[in-house]
Each structure stands twice: as structure tokens, then as C-alpha cells.
């Protein structure tokens, strides 16, 4: 039986879509380096108006794939069962975020034909997913896995002390993940 890997979507597989829409709405040129908080929308003065406008756009029309993600996931899919675990909840519009479900689903099935559509899971609390390995950009989403990999994003660059105490490894990019999983002689259970 293949080991199971849960991979987060936003800021792990994709990047830039939300930031693009913030910049378009505000007529700004922010980059990820301008943010430390996970919630980029906190810089928007009128969030109600922003989210009304935001809902008229598909942020996945403006995102990019994280470099090397397609190639690495395709290789991993030959040796591991891949699950995409992605949240569709935006804290500022919790009751009105279902519009993201078809956007995420269509993007994933059109972009990654080698991932079984039954392995695309939409949820907020990822601790209920018991996978051998989890790759996510948020520490709290790594619970429930033997091997926990924090994917580096703008909002977690300064996290280091709690990684060791929670037995979490860091990967800065998909090439590092490829080396971890696919390089001959490396056993994921012995990776330290």
C-alpha cells in the first residue's frame, strides 16, 4: 500500500492569485515581502467592499504554480497516493465562501490530471486527515501526520523554534521536496 501525502493548495501549490487581486483592487504593487501576517486582506481599508468585488473574480485565473510543483507532484504520484487538502474558508466572509469550491476544483482537475479527483478534499480543519506525510504552509494544518513538512511562505519565514519541538521539517521549495522524497537512498522515516 502506498504511503499517503496531503498537500495544501494555496501558497504551496499555487501562489500570487490573492495578492494579485489585492493589488488590482487597491491599485498597488505589493509583493509577499511586504507582509508578515497570514491575512493579507488586513491592509484593505474597507474589507466589505473588497470582498464584494473579490467574489466577482476567480483568483485562480491570476495565480501561478509554485516553481517545479507540477513535475515533483507527478513524480511523487508514482510512489505515493497524493491528496490535496485545501481550505475554502476566508475568515472575513465565513458564511459566503462556497464560491471558492468550484474555482479550486476546476483549477486542480484541469492542472493536475494525474491526481485522482476523489483525492481533492475541501476542509478547514486538516487535523482530521490522517496521512503519513503532510505538506502545508501553516503549522496547525500538519497535525495528524507522522512526517510534517512546513512549506516556506511569507507568513512563516520567521518561525523556527517551534518547528523542532513539534518535529516539523521545513522545505523552502519543491526541489527540496523532490530531493527529500525521490533521491535514491533517502528514507522519509529517517529524514531529520
PDB file of C-alpha atoms in Angstrom:
ATOM      1  CA  UNK A   1       0.000   0.000   0.000  1.00  0.00           C
ATOM      2  CA  UNK A   2       1.342   3.417  -0.973  1.00  0.00           C
ATOM      3  CA  UNK A   3       2.016   5.990   1.697  1.00  0.00           C
ATOM      4  CA  UNK A   4      -0.301   8.977   1.628  1.00  0.00           C
ATOM      5  CA  UNK A   5       0.763  12.597   1.231  1.00  0.00           C
ATOM      6  CA  UNK A   6      -1.575  15.514   1.878  1.00  0.00           C
ATOM      7  CA  UNK A   7      -0.530  18.671   0.047  1.00  0.00           C
ATOM      8  CA  UNK A   8      -2.036  22.095   0.693  1.00  0.00           C
ATOM      9  CA  UNK A   9      -3.130  24.154  -2.312  1.00  0.00           C
ATOM     10  CA  UNK A  10      -2.806  27.899  -1.599  1.00  0.00           C
ATOM     11  CA  UNK A  11       0.765  29.138  -1.167  1.00  0.00           C
ATOM     12  CA  UNK A  12       2.104  25.595  -1.551  1.00  0.00           C
ATOM     13  CA  UNK A  13       0.846  24.515  -4.988  1.00  0.00           C
ATOM     14  CA  UNK A  14      -0.312  27.938  -6.160  1.00  0.00           C
ATOM     15  CA  UNK A  15       0.897  31.429  -5.441  1.00  0.00           C
ATOM     16  CA  UNK A  16       0.033  35.024  -6.154  1.00  0.00           C
ATOM     17  CA  UNK A  17      -3.685  34.983  -7.004  1.00  0.00           C
ATOM     18  CA  UNK A  18      -4.958  36.612  -3.831  1.00  0.00           C
ATOM     19  CA  UNK A  19      -2.138  39.161  -3.799  1.00  0.00           C
ATOM     20  CA  UNK A  20      -2.817  39.994  -7.459  1.00  0.00           C
ATOM     21  CA  UNK A  21      -6.439  40.805  -6.640  1.00  0.00           C
ATOM     22  CA  UNK A  22      -5.476  42.918  -3.620  1.00  0.00           C
ATOM     23  CA  UNK A  23      -3.083  44.898  -5.819  1.00  0.00           C
ATOM     24  CA  UNK A  24      -5.655  45.277  -8.567  1.00  0.00           C
ATOM     25  CA  UNK A  25      -8.314  46.458  -6.111  1.00  0.00           C
ATOM     26  CA  UNK A  26      -6.039  48.874  -4.241  1.00  0.00           C
ATOM     27  CA  UNK A  27      -4.046  49.934  -7.351  1.00  0.00           C
ATOM     28  CA  UNK A  28      -0.828  48.983  -5.537  1.00  0.00           C
ATOM     29  CA  UNK A  29       2.273  46.892  -6.221  1.00  0.00           C
ATOM     30  CA  UNK A  30       2.662  44.944  -3.013  1.00  0.00           C
ATOM     31  CA  UNK A  31       4.828  41.826  -3.003  1.00  0.00           C
ATOM     32  CA  UNK A  32       4.800  38.981  -0.499  1.00  0.00           C
ATOM     33  CA  UNK A  33       7.810  40.612   1.170  1.00  0.00           C
ATOM     34  CA  UNK A  34       5.510  43.442   2.288  1.00  0.00           C
ATOM     35  CA  UNK A  35       3.569  41.047   4.530  1.00  0.00           C
ATOM     36  CA  UNK A  36       4.286  39.115   7.697  1.00  0.00           C
ATOM     37  CA  UNK A  37       0.744  38.229   8.733  1.00  0.00           C
ATOM     38  CA  UNK A  38      -1.099  35.350   7.083  1.00  0.00           C
ATOM     39  CA  UNK A  39      -4.084  37.638   6.428  1.00  0.00           C
ATOM     40  CA  UNK A  40      -3.039  39.899   3.558  1.00  0.00           C
ATOM     41  CA  UNK A  41      -6.525  41.410   3.447  1.00  0.00           C
ATOM     42  CA  UNK A  42      -5.842  43.213   6.724  1.00  0.00           C
ATOM     43  CA  UNK A  43      -4.247  46.034   4.696  1.00  0.00           C
ATOM     44  CA  UNK A  44      -7.513  46.691   2.833  1.00  0.00           C
ATOM     45  CA  UNK A  45      -9.356  49.670   4.386  1.00  0.00           C
ATOM     46  CA  UNK A  46     -12.922  48.574   3.535  1.00  0.00           C
ATOM     47  CA  UNK A  47     -12.970  44.783   3.618  1.00  0.00           C
ATOM     48  CA  UNK A  48     -16.712  44.528   2.962  1.00  0.00           C
ATOM     49  CA  UNK A  49     -16.368  46.372  -0.340  1.00  0.00           C
ATOM     50  CA  UNK A  50     -13.210  44.481  -1.227  1.00  0.00           C
ATOM     51  CA  UNK A  51     -14.826  41.078  -0.732  1.00  0.00           C
ATOM     52  CA  UNK A  52     -17.917  42.066  -2.744  1.00  0.00           C
ATOM     53  CA  UNK A  53     -15.526  42.900  -5.584  1.00  0.00           C
ATOM     54  CA  UNK A  54     -13.325  39.854  -4.888  1.00  0.00           C
ATOM     55  CA  UNK A  55     -16.277  37.467  -5.296  1.00  0.00           C
ATOM     56  CA  UNK A  56     -16.731  38.661  -8.879  1.00  0.00           C
ATOM     57  CA  UNK A  57     -13.281  37.319  -9.773  1.00  0.00           C
ATOM     58  CA  UNK A  58     -11.682  33.883  -9.880  1.00  0.00           C
ATOM     59  CA  UNK A  59      -8.362  34.242  -8.079  1.00  0.00           C
ATOM     60  CA  UNK A  60      -7.091  31.080  -9.794  1.00  0.00           C
ATOM     61  CA  UNK A  61      -7.194  32.958 -13.098  1.00  0.00           C
ATOM     62  CA  UNK A  62      -4.392  35.120 -11.665  1.00  0.00           C
ATOM     63  CA  UNK A  63      -2.291  32.636  -9.708  1.00  0.00           C
ATOM     64  CA  UNK A  64       0.885  30.858 -10.731  1.00  0.00           C
ATOM     65  CA  UNK A  65       2.027  27.369  -9.981  1.00  0.00           C
ATOM     66  CA  UNK A  66       4.768  27.308  -7.397  1.00  0.00           C
ATOM     67  CA  UNK A  67       8.014  26.579  -9.298  1.00  0.00           C
ATOM     68  CA  UNK A  68       8.587  22.857 -10.006  1.00  0.00           C
ATOM     69  CA  UNK A  69       5.374  21.752  -8.263  1.00  0.00           C
ATOM     70  CA  UNK A  70       3.863  20.057 -11.322  1.00  0.00           C
ATOM     71  CA  UNK A  71       6.912  17.961 -12.087  1.00  0.00           C
ATOM     72  CA  UNK A  72       7.519  16.958  -8.467  1.00  0.00           C
ATOM     73  CA  UNK A  73       3.889  16.059  -7.742  1.00  0.00           C
ATOM     74  CA  UNK A  74       3.755  13.997 -10.920  1.00  0.00           C
ATOM     75  CA  UNK A  75       6.867  12.067  -9.837  1.00  0.00           C
ATOM     76  CA  UNK A  76       5.567  11.654  -6.291  1.00  0.00           C
ATOM     77  CA  UNK A  77       2.246  10.325  -7.597  1.00  0.00           C
ATOM     78  CA  UNK A  78       4.056   7.265  -8.930  1.00  0.00           C
ATOM     79  CA  UNK A  79       5.238   6.248  -5.443  1.00  0.00           C
ATOM     80  CA  UNK A  80       2.730   7.887  -3.093  1.00  0.00           C
ATOM     81  CA  UNK A  81      -1.019   8.471  -3.001  1.00  0.00           C
ATOM     82  CA  UNK A  82      -1.477  12.230  -3.301  1.00  0.00           C
ATOM     83  CA  UNK A  83      -4.333  14.078  -1.586  1.00  0.00           C
ATOM     84  CA  UNK A  84      -4.968  17.790  -1.933  1.00  0.00           C
ATOM     85  CA  UNK A  85      -6.284  19.161   1.362  1.00  0.00           C
ATOM     86  CA  UNK A  86      -7.434  22.728   0.869  1.00  0.00           C
ATOM     87  CA  UNK A  87      -9.486  25.166   2.860  1.00  0.00           C
ATOM     88  CA  UNK A  88     -12.121  27.294   1.187  1.00  0.00           C
ATOM     89  CA  UNK A  89     -12.896  29.392   4.269  1.00  0.00           C
ATOM     90  CA  UNK A  90     -11.994  33.096   4.341  1.00  0.00           C
ATOM     91  CA  UNK A  91     -12.307  34.333   7.913  1.00  0.00           C
ATOM     92  CA  UNK A  92     -13.802  37.702   6.897  1.00  0.00           C
ATOM     93  CA  UNK A  93     -16.648  36.159   4.877  1.00  0.00           C
ATOM     94  CA  UNK A  94     -17.088  32.747   6.506  1.00  0.00           C
ATOM     95  CA  UNK A  95     -20.767  32.370   5.576  1.00  0.00           C
ATOM     96  CA  UNK A  96     -20.136  33.288   1.961  1.00  0.00           C
ATOM     97  CA  UNK A  97     -17.052  31.391   0.783  1.00  0.00           C
ATOM     98  CA  UNK A  98     -18.628  28.455  -1.049  1.00  0.00           C
ATOM     99  CA  UNK A  99     -17.971  30.258  -4.360  1.00  0.00           C
ATOM    100  CA  UNK A 100     -14.327  29.161  -3.999  1.00  0.00           C
ATOM    101  CA  UNK A 101     -15.163  25.432  -4.158  1.00  0.00           C
ATOM    102  CA  UNK A 102     -15.784  25.169  -7.933  1.00  0.00           C
ATOM    103  CA  UNK A 103     -12.894  27.547  -8.641  1.00  0.00           C
ATOM    104  CA  UNK A 104     -10.442  25.408  -6.695  1.00  0.00           C
ATOM    105  CA  UNK A 105     -11.820  22.126  -8.033  1.00  0.00           C
ATOM    106  CA  UNK A 106     -11.722  23.191 -11.691  1.00  0.00           C
ATOM    107  CA  UNK A 107      -8.205  24.551 -11.326  1.00  0.00           C
ATOM    108  CA  UNK A 108      -6.938  21.349  -9.705  1.00  0.00           C
ATOM    109  CA  UNK A 109      -8.540  18.845 -12.086  1.00  0.00           C
ATOM    110  CA  UNK A 110      -7.522  20.861 -15.144  1.00  0.00           C
ATOM    111  CA  UNK A 111      -3.953  21.410 -13.938  1.00  0.00           C
ATOM    112  CA  UNK A 112      -3.123  18.036 -12.368  1.00  0.00           C
ATOM    113  CA  UNK A 113      -4.709  15.246 -14.441  1.00  0.00           C
ATOM    114  CA  UNK A 114      -2.643  12.629 -12.584  1.00  0.00           C
ATOM    115  CA  UNK A 115      -4.334  13.402  -9.237  1.00  0.00           C
ATOM    116  CA  UNK A 116      -7.500  11.441  -8.597  1.00  0.00           C
ATOM    117  CA  UNK A 117     -10.434  13.902  -8.262  1.00  0.00           C
ATOM    118  CA  UNK A 118     -11.649  11.779  -5.321  1.00  0.00           C
ATOM    119  CA  UNK A 119      -8.445  12.791  -3.530  1.00  0.00           C
ATOM    120  CA  UNK A 120      -9.326  16.502  -3.550  1.00  0.00           C
ATOM    121  CA  UNK A 121     -10.646  17.361  -0.105  1.00  0.00           C
ATOM    122  CA  UNK A 122     -12.158  20.695   0.909  1.00  0.00           C
ATOM    123  CA  UNK A 123     -11.994  21.351   4.644  1.00  0.00           C
ATOM    124  CA  UNK A 124     -10.982  23.891   7.215  1.00  0.00           C
ATOM    125  CA  UNK A 125      -9.649  21.627   9.955  1.00  0.00           C
ATOM    126  CA  UNK A 126      -6.972  19.461   8.354  1.00  0.00           C
ATOM    127  CA  UNK A 127      -6.156  17.598  11.561  1.00  0.00           C
ATOM    128  CA  UNK A 128      -8.954  15.128  10.715  1.00  0.00           C
ATOM    129  CA  UNK A 129      -6.928  13.894   7.734  1.00  0.00           C
ATOM    130  CA  UNK A 130      -4.637  11.110   8.849  1.00  0.00           C
ATOM    131  CA  UNK A 131      -1.920  10.921   6.224  1.00  0.00           C
ATOM    132  CA  UNK A 132       1.614   9.636   6.539  1.00  0.00           C
ATOM    133  CA  UNK A 133       3.013  12.962   5.346  1.00  0.00           C
ATOM    134  CA  UNK A 134       1.571  16.483   5.256  1.00  0.00           C
ATOM    135  CA  UNK A 135       2.973  19.465   3.372  1.00  0.00           C
ATOM    136  CA  UNK A 136       1.391  22.794   4.313  1.00  0.00           C
ATOM    137  CA  UNK A 137       2.328  26.410   4.953  1.00  0.00           C
ATOM    138  CA  UNK A 138       0.506  26.515   8.319  1.00  0.00           C
ATOM    139  CA  UNK A 139       1.755  24.572  11.336  1.00  0.00           C
ATOM    140  CA  UNK A 140      -1.719  23.816  12.698  1.00  0.00           C
ATOM    141  CA  UNK A 141      -2.615  22.051   9.428  1.00  0.00           C
ATOM    142  CA  UNK A 142       0.168  19.497   9.895  1.00  0.00           C
ATOM    143  CA  UNK A 143      -1.440  17.675  12.822  1.00  0.00           C
ATOM    144  CA  UNK A 144      -2.366  14.054  12.133  1.00  0.00           C
ATOM    145  CA  UNK A 145       0.743  13.130  10.156  1.00  0.00           C
ATOM    146  CA  UNK A 146       3.861  11.175  11.087  1.00  0.00           C
ATOM    147  CA  UNK A 147       6.010  13.388   8.886  1.00  0.00           C
ATOM    148  CA  UNK A 148       5.204  17.110   8.921  1.00  0.00           C
ATOM    149  CA  UNK A 149       6.717  19.481   6.378  1.00  0.00           C
ATOM    150  CA  UNK A 150       6.220  23.222   6.645  1.00  0.00           C
ATOM    151  CA  UNK A 151       6.412  24.783   3.188  1.00  0.00           C
ATOM    152  CA  UNK A 152       8.038  28.201   3.420  1.00  0.00           C
ATOM    153  CA  UNK A 153       5.731  31.144   2.722  1.00  0.00           C
ATOM    154  CA  UNK A 154       5.879  34.850   3.526  1.00  0.00           C
ATOM    155  CA  UNK A 155       3.965  34.420   6.793  1.00  0.00           C
ATOM    156  CA  UNK A 156       6.053  31.572   8.262  1.00  0.00           C
ATOM    157  CA  UNK A 157       9.622  32.592   7.402  1.00  0.00           C
ATOM    158  CA  UNK A 158      10.373  33.652  10.971  1.00  0.00           C
ATOM    159  CA  UNK A 159       9.035  30.500  12.595  1.00  0.00           C
ATOM    160  CA  UNK A 160      11.878  28.276  13.736  1.00  0.00           C
ATOM    161  CA  UNK A 161      11.853  27.471  17.470  1.00  0.00           C
ATOM    162  CA  UNK A 162       8.558  25.598  17.475  1.00  0.00           C
ATOM    163  CA  UNK A 163       9.485  23.518  14.420  1.00  0.00           C
ATOM    164  CA  UNK A 164      11.950  21.357  16.352  1.00  0.00           C
ATOM    165  CA  UNK A 165       9.703  20.984  19.396  1.00  0.00           C
ATOM    166  CA  UNK A 166       6.822  19.823  17.172  1.00  0.00           C
ATOM    167  CA  UNK A 167       9.048  17.603  14.997  1.00  0.00           C
ATOM    168  CA  UNK A 168       8.307  19.664  11.880  1.00  0.00           C
ATOM    169  CA  UNK A 169      10.714  19.857   8.967  1.00  0.00           C
ATOM    170  CA  UNK A 170      10.932  22.870   6.648  1.00  0.00           C
ATOM    171  CA  UNK A 171      11.053  22.820   2.847  1.00  0.00           C
ATOM    172  CA  UNK A 172      11.770  26.088   1.062  1.00  0.00           C
ATOM    173  CA  UNK A 173      10.723  24.935  -2.400  1.00  0.00           C
ATOM    174  CA  UNK A 174       9.579  21.938  -4.454  1.00  0.00           C
ATOM    175  CA  UNK A 175      13.113  20.990  -5.483  1.00  0.00           C
ATOM    176  CA  UNK A 176      13.905  20.427  -1.813  1.00  0.00           C
ATOM    177  CA  UNK A 177      10.808  18.246  -1.533  1.00  0.00           C
ATOM    178  CA  UNK A 178      11.900  16.296  -4.609  1.00  0.00           C
ATOM    179  CA  UNK A 179      15.308  15.677  -3.038  1.00  0.00           C
ATOM    180  CA  UNK A 180      13.726  14.551   0.214  1.00  0.00           C
ATOM    181  CA  UNK A 181      11.325  12.040  -1.317  1.00  0.00           C
ATOM    182  CA  UNK A 182      12.849  10.905  -4.555  1.00  0.00           C
ATOM    183  CA  UNK A 183      16.603  10.947  -4.132  1.00  0.00           C
ATOM    184  CA  UNK A 184      17.873   7.405  -4.068  1.00  0.00           C
ATOM    185  CA  UNK A 185      18.782   6.144  -0.634  1.00  0.00           C
ATOM    186  CA  UNK A 186      16.694   8.616   1.360  1.00  0.00           C
ATOM    187  CA  UNK A 187      14.113   7.028   3.623  1.00  0.00           C
ATOM    188  CA  UNK A 188      11.461   9.550   4.665  1.00  0.00           C
ATOM    189  CA  UNK A 189      11.155   7.891   8.082  1.00  0.00           C
ATOM    190  CA  UNK A 190      14.826   8.567   8.754  1.00  0.00           C
ATOM    191  CA  UNK A 191      14.832  12.143   7.463  1.00  0.00           C
ATOM    192  CA  UNK A 192      15.979  14.537  10.184  1.00  0.00           C
TER     193      UNK A 192
END
